[in-house]
CSV table of C-alpha atoms in Angstrom, one decimal:
chain,number,residue,atom,x,y,z
S,1,UNK,CA,0.0,0.0,0.0
S,2,UNK,CA,1.4,3.4,-1.0
S,3,UNK,CA,2.1,6.3,1.4
S,4,UNK,CA,-0.7,8.3,-0.3
S,5,UNK,CA,-3.2,5.5,0.3
S,6,UNK,CA,-2.4,5.4,4.0
S,7,UNK,CA,-2.7,9.1,4.6
S,8,UNK,CA,-5.9,10.5,6.2
S,9,UNK,CA,-8.2,13.0,4.6
S,10,UNK,CA,-7.0,15.7,7.0
S,11,UNK,CA,-3.4,15.1,6.2
S,12,UNK,CA,-4.1,15.3,2.4
S,13,UNK,CA,-6.1,18.4,2.9
S,14,UNK,CA,-3.4,20.1,4.9
S,15,UNK,CA,-0.7,19.2,2.3
S,16,UNK,CA,-2.8,20.6,-0.5
S,17,UNK,CA,-3.4,23.8,1.5
S,18,UNK,CA,0.2,24.5,2.2
S,19,UNK,CA,2.2,23.6,-0.9
S,20,UNK,CA,3.7,26.8,-2.4
S,21,UNK,CA,1.8,28.0,-5.5
S,22,UNK,CA,4.3,30.4,-7.1
S,23,UNK,CA,5.1,30.0,-10.8
S,24,UNK,CA,3.7,27.6,-13.4
S,25,UNK,CA,5.7,24.6,-12.5
S,26,UNK,CA,3.2,21.7,-12.1
S,27,UNK,CA,5.7,19.0,-11.3
S,28,UNK,CA,4.3,18.6,-7.8
S,29,UNK,CA,1.2,17.0,-9.3
S,30,UNK,CA,3.2,14.0,-10.6
S,31,UNK,CA,1.5,10.8,-9.5
S,32,UNK,CA,-1.5,12.8,-8.1
S,33,UNK,CA,-3.0,14.3,-11.2
S,34,UNK,CA,-2.5,14.2,-15.0
S,35,UNK,CA,-3.4,16.3,-18.0
S,36,UNK,CA,-3.0,15.6,-21.6
S,37,UNK,CA,-0.9,18.1,-23.5
S,38,UNK,CA,-1.9,19.7,-26.8
S,39,UNK,CA,-0.5,18.0,-29.9
S,40,UNK,CA,1.2,21.1,-31.2
S,41,UNK,CA,3.8,21.2,-28.4
S,42,UNK,CA,3.7,24.9,-27.5
S,43,UNK,CA,7.1,25.3,-25.7
S,44,UNK,CA,9.0,23.6,-28.6
S,45,UNK,CA,7.1,25.6,-31.2
S,46,UNK,CA,7.9,28.8,-29.2
S,47,UNK,CA,11.6,27.9,-29.3
S,48,UNK,CA,11.4,27.9,-33.1
S,49,UNK,CA,9.6,31.2,-33.2
S,50,UNK,CA,12.1,32.8,-30.9
S,51,UNK,CA,15.0,31.6,-33.1
S,52,UNK,CA,13.6,33.7,-35.9
S,53,UNK,CA,12.7,36.9,-33.9
S,54,UNK,CA,14.7,40.0,-33.5
S,55,UNK,CA,12.7,41.4,-30.5
S,56,UNK,CA,10.3,39.3,-28.5
S,57,UNK,CA,7.9,39.9,-25.6
S,58,UNK,CA,6.3,37.2,-23.4
S,59,UNK,CA,3.3,38.6,-21.5
S,60,UNK,CA,2.0,37.2,-18.2
S,61,UNK,CA,5.1,35.0,-18.1
S,62,UNK,CA,4.3,33.4,-14.7
S,63,UNK,CA,7.5,32.1,-13.2
S,64,UNK,CA,9.1,32.2,-16.6
S,65,UNK,CA,9.2,28.4,-16.9
S,66,UNK,CA,8.0,28.2,-20.5
S,67,UNK,CA,10.1,31.1,-21.8
S,68,UNK,CA,13.1,29.6,-20.1
S,69,UNK,CA,12.6,26.3,-21.8
S,70,UNK,CA,12.0,27.9,-25.2
S,71,UNK,CA,15.1,30.1,-25.0
S,72,UNK,CA,17.3,27.2,-23.9
S,73,UNK,CA,16.2,25.3,-27.0
S,74,UNK,CA,16.1,28.1,-29.5
S,75,UNK,CA,18.6,28.0,-32.4
S,76,UNK,CA,19.4,31.6,-31.5
S,77,UNK,CA,18.1,34.2,-29.1
S,78,UNK,CA,16.4,37.4,-30.1
S,79,UNK,CA,18.6,40.5,-29.7
S,80,UNK,CA,15.9,41.9,-27.3
S,81,UNK,CA,13.7,39.7,-25.1
S,82,UNK,CA,11.4,41.0,-22.4
S,83,UNK,CA,8.6,39.6,-20.2
S,84,UNK,CA,5.9,41.0,-18.1
S,85,UNK,CA,4.3,39.5,-14.9
S,86,UNK,CA,2.1,41.1,-12.3
S,87,UNK,CA,2.1,38.8,-9.3
S,88,UNK,CA,5.1,39.6,-7.0
S,89,UNK,CA,6.1,36.0,-6.1
S,90,UNK,CA,6.1,35.2,-9.9
S,91,UNK,CA,8.1,38.3,-10.7
S,92,UNK,CA,10.8,37.2,-8.4
S,93,UNK,CA,10.9,33.7,-9.8
S,94,UNK,CA,10.8,34.8,-13.4
S,95,UNK,CA,13.6,37.4,-12.8
S,96,UNK,CA,15.9,34.7,-11.3
S,97,UNK,CA,15.1,32.2,-14.0
S,98,UNK,CA,15.3,34.4,-17.0
S,99,UNK,CA,18.1,36.8,-16.1
S,100,UNK,CA,20.8,34.3,-17.3
S,101,UNK,CA,19.1,34.4,-20.7
S,102,UNK,CA,19.4,38.2,-20.9
S,103,UNK,CA,15.6,38.7,-20.4
S,104,UNK,CA,14.3,41.9,-18.8
S,105,UNK,CA,11.3,41.0,-16.6
S,106,UNK,CA,9.0,43.9,-15.9
S,107,UNK,CA,6.6,44.0,-13.0
S,108,UNK,CA,3.3,45.0,-14.8
S,109,UNK,CA,-0.3,44.1,-13.8
S,110,UNK,CA,-2.2,42.1,-16.3
S,111,UNK,CA,-4.8,44.8,-16.7
S,112,UNK,CA,-2.3,47.7,-17.2
S,113,UNK,CA,-1.0,49.0,-20.5
S,114,UNK,CA,2.1,47.2,-21.7
S,115,UNK,CA,5.1,49.3,-20.5
S,116,UNK,CA,6.7,49.5,-24.0
S,117,UNK,CA,6.7,52.0,-26.8
S,118,UNK,CA,4.7,51.4,-30.0
S,119,UNK,CA,6.1,48.9,-32.6
S,120,UNK,CA,8.9,47.6,-30.4
S,121,UNK,CA,8.5,43.8,-31.0
S,122,UNK,CA,8.2,41.5,-34.0
S,123,UNK,CA,7.0,38.7,-31.7
S,124,UNK,CA,4.6,38.8,-28.8
S,125,UNK,CA,3.9,35.5,-27.0
S,126,UNK,CA,1.9,34.2,-24.1
S,127,UNK,CA,1.0,30.9,-22.5
S,128,UNK,CA,-2.4,30.9,-20.7
S,129,UNK,CA,-2.9,34.7,-20.3
S,130,UNK,CA,-5.7,35.5,-17.9
S,131,UNK,CA,-7.0,37.9,-20.6
S,132,UNK,CA,-5.2,39.0,-23.7
S,133,UNK,CA,-4.9,42.8,-24.0
S,134,UNK,CA,-5.5,42.8,-27.8
S,135,UNK,CA,-5.2,46.6,-28.4
S,136,UNK,CA,-2.0,46.7,-26.4
S,137,UNK,CA,-0.6,43.6,-28.2
S,138,UNK,CA,-1.4,45.3,-31.6
S,139,UNK,CA,0.2,48.5,-30.4
S,140,UNK,CA,3.6,47.1,-29.4
S,141,UNK,CA,3.9,44.8,-32.4
S,142,UNK,CA,5.8,46.0,-35.4
S,143,UNK,CA,3.9,45.9,-38.8
S,144,UNK,CA,4.2,42.3,-40.0
S,145,UNK,CA,4.8,41.1,-36.4
S,146,UNK,CA,3.2,38.0,-34.9
S,147,UNK,CA,1.3,37.1,-31.8
S,148,UNK,CA,1.8,33.4,-31.0
S,149,UNK,CA,0.2,32.0,-27.9
S,150,UNK,CA,-1.6,29.1,-26.3
S,151,UNK,CA,-4.8,30.1,-24.5
S,152,UNK,CA,-7.1,28.4,-22.1
S,153,UNK,CA,-10.3,27.6,-23.9
S,154,UNK,CA,-14.0,27.7,-22.9
S,155,UNK,CA,-15.4,25.7,-20.0
S,156,UNK,CA,-11.9,24.3,-19.3
S,157,UNK,CA,-11.9,22.0,-16.2
S,158,UNK,CA,-15.6,22.9,-15.7
S,159,UNK,CA,-16.3,19.5,-14.2
S,160,UNK,CA,-14.2,20.7,-11.3
S,161,UNK,CA,-15.7,24.2,-11.3
S,162,UNK,CA,-19.3,23.0,-11.3
S,163,UNK,CA,-18.6,20.4,-8.6
S,164,UNK,CA,-18.0,23.3,-6.3
S,165,UNK,CA,-20.1,26.1,-7.8
S,166,UNK,CA,-23.0,24.3,-9.5
S,167,UNK,CA,-24.0,24.7,-13.1
S,168,UNK,CA,-22.6,27.9,-14.6
S,169,UNK,CA,-24.5,30.2,-17.0
S,170,UNK,CA,-23.8,29.8,-20.7
S,171,UNK,CA,-22.2,33.2,-21.0
S,172,UNK,CA,-19.7,32.3,-18.3
S,173,UNK,CA,-18.9,28.9,-19.9
S,174,UNK,CA,-18.2,30.5,-23.3
S,175,UNK,CA,-16.1,33.4,-22.1
S,176,UNK,CA,-12.9,32.1,-23.5
S,177,UNK,CA,-14.2,30.7,-26.8
S,178,UNK,CA,-11.6,31.0,-29.5
S,179,UNK,CA,-14.1,32.5,-32.0
S,180,UNK,CA,-14.9,35.3,-29.5
S,181,UNK,CA,-11.2,36.0,-28.8
S,182,UNK,CA,-10.4,35.9,-32.5
S,183,UNK,CA,-13.1,38.6,-33.2
S,184,UNK,CA,-11.8,40.7,-30.4
S,185,UNK,CA,-8.2,40.4,-31.8
S,186,UNK,CA,-9.4,41.4,-35.3
S,187,UNK,CA,-11.3,44.3,-33.9
S,188,UNK,CA,-8.0,45.5,-32.4
S,189,UNK,CA,-6.4,45.4,-35.9
S,190,UNK,CA,-4.8,42.0,-36.0
S,191,UNK,CA,-5.2,39.4,-38.8
S,192,UNK,CA,-5.8,35.7,-38.1
S,193,UNK,CA,-3.2,33.4,-39.6
S,194,UNK,CA,-4.4,30.3,-37.8
S,195,UNK,CA,-6.3,28.9,-34.8
S,196,UNK,CA,-6.2,25.3,-33.5
S,197,UNK,CA,-8.3,24.0,-30.6
S,198,UNK,CA,-8.2,20.7,-28.6
S,199,UNK,CA,-10.1,19.2,-25.7
S,200,UNK,CA,-7.9,17.2,-23.3
S,201,UNK,CA,-8.4,14.7,-20.5
S,202,UNK,CA,-7.5,15.6,-16.9
S,203,UNK,CA,-7.5,13.2,-13.9
S,204,UNK,CA,-7.2,14.1,-10.2
S,205,UNK,CA,-6.3,11.2,-7.9
S,206,UNK,CA,-6.4,12.7,-4.4
S,207,UNK,CA,-8.0,15.6,-2.7
S,208,UNK,CA,-4.6,17.3,-2.0
S,209,UNK,CA,-4.2,17.7,-5.8
S,210,UNK,CA,-7.7,19.3,-6.1
S,211,UNK,CA,-7.0,21.7,-3.3
S,212,UNK,CA,-3.6,22.7,-4.7
S,213,UNK,CA,-5.0,23.1,-8.2
S,214,UNK,CA,-7.8,25.5,-7.0
S,215,UNK,CA,-5.2,27.5,-5.0
S,216,UNK,CA,-2.9,27.8,-8.0
S,217,UNK,CA,-5.5,28.4,-10.7
S,218,UNK,CA,-7.4,31.0,-8.7
S,219,UNK,CA,-10.0,31.9,-11.3
S,220,UNK,CA,-11.5,28.5,-11.4
S,221,UNK,CA,-13.3,28.9,-8.0
S,222,UNK,CA,-12.8,32.5,-7.1
S,223,UNK,CA,-12.1,33.0,-3.4
S,224,UNK,CA,-11.6,29.3,-2.8
S,225,UNK,CA,-10.6,28.3,0.7
S,226,UNK,CA,-10.5,24.9,2.4
S,227,UNK,CA,-12.7,26.2,5.2
S,228,UNK,CA,-15.5,27.6,2.9
S,229,UNK,CA,-15.7,24.5,0.7
S,230,UNK,CA,-15.1,21.9,3.4
S,231,UNK,CA,-18.4,19.9,2.8
S,232,UNK,CA,-17.7,19.7,-1.0
S,233,UNK,CA,-14.1,18.7,-0.4
S,234,UNK,CA,-15.2,15.9,1.9
S,235,UNK,CA,-17.7,14.7,-0.7
S,236,UNK,CA,-15.1,14.8,-3.5
S,237,UNK,CA,-12.6,12.9,-1.3
S,238,UNK,CA,-15.1,10.2,-0.7
S,239,UNK,CA,-15.8,10.0,-4.5
S,240,UNK,CA,-12.0,9.8,-5.1
S,241,UNK,CA,-11.7,7.0,-2.6
S,242,UNK,CA,-14.5,5.1,-4.3
S,243,UNK,CA,-13.6,5.7,-8.0
S,244,UNK,CA,-9.9,6.3,-7.9
S,245,UNK,CA,-10.0,9.4,-10.0
S,246,UNK,CA,-12.1,12.5,-10.8
S,247,UNK,CA,-12.1,13.1,-14.6
S,248,UNK,CA,-12.3,16.5,-16.1
S,249,UNK,CA,-11.4,18.1,-19.4
S,250,UNK,CA,-9.3,21.1,-20.2
S,251,UNK,CA,-9.5,23.1,-23.5
S,252,UNK,CA,-6.7,24.8,-25.2
S,253,UNK,CA,-6.3,26.8,-28.4
S,254,UNK,CA,-3.3,28.0,-30.3
S,255,UNK,CA,-3.3,31.5,-31.9
S,256,UNK,CA,-1.2,32.8,-34.6
S,257,UNK,CA,-2.1,36.4,-35.4
S,258,UNK,CA,-0.3,39.1,-37.4
S,259,UNK,CA,-0.2,42.8,-37.5
S,260,UNK,CA,-0.8,44.0,-41.0
S,261,UNK,CA,2.2,45.6,-42.8
């Protein structure tokens, strides 16, 4: 019998509630939760794009994990690379991780104007931005420049969301639909080169993984705390004990957009 199987509900709950949540490193979930990855391999594809760019900006970089990987595997690095992040613990992580690659990390809230002059970059990138600032992206891109990003799609992991919050209204479920985001990007002056979307299987195997996930991805169940959702957490723990896994599905889409010349 594994250590996880012998641990009590209270011990698992406490662990999930105390694991640090900084950055976008999900290695802690190994053996406790799984998620399929999109077939396009964003980090590797990003490395290829960076190898062709002269000036690149990664927005809402988190702890800089994806940009770090891509720069390490790029055939060459852009002459200028910058990144933005608005959450202080992530700013510190990203700065430490990306400084050796010559990246300037700027502390900038996600809802603030991008702190760069017009037409500075020929490549703007993002992995899972909370909200893409389309007009700002268009403004800082050079004519002919590209926005290349992987976004979270509509009703992603909504099996988890609705377990805690109940059925969500249709407007909320469709808020991140790629067609809606594409129209907003085009309204800001960008042209669509390509959009790909996939639905991917997720599995949670213990309640600690669920708690950590909801603490880390804070927009799933806004204001989540172990105390407030105690009864639902207990019910989900019992379901996990009986079934072995809680299955959900994430959605992702890949954008390639261009600023007209």
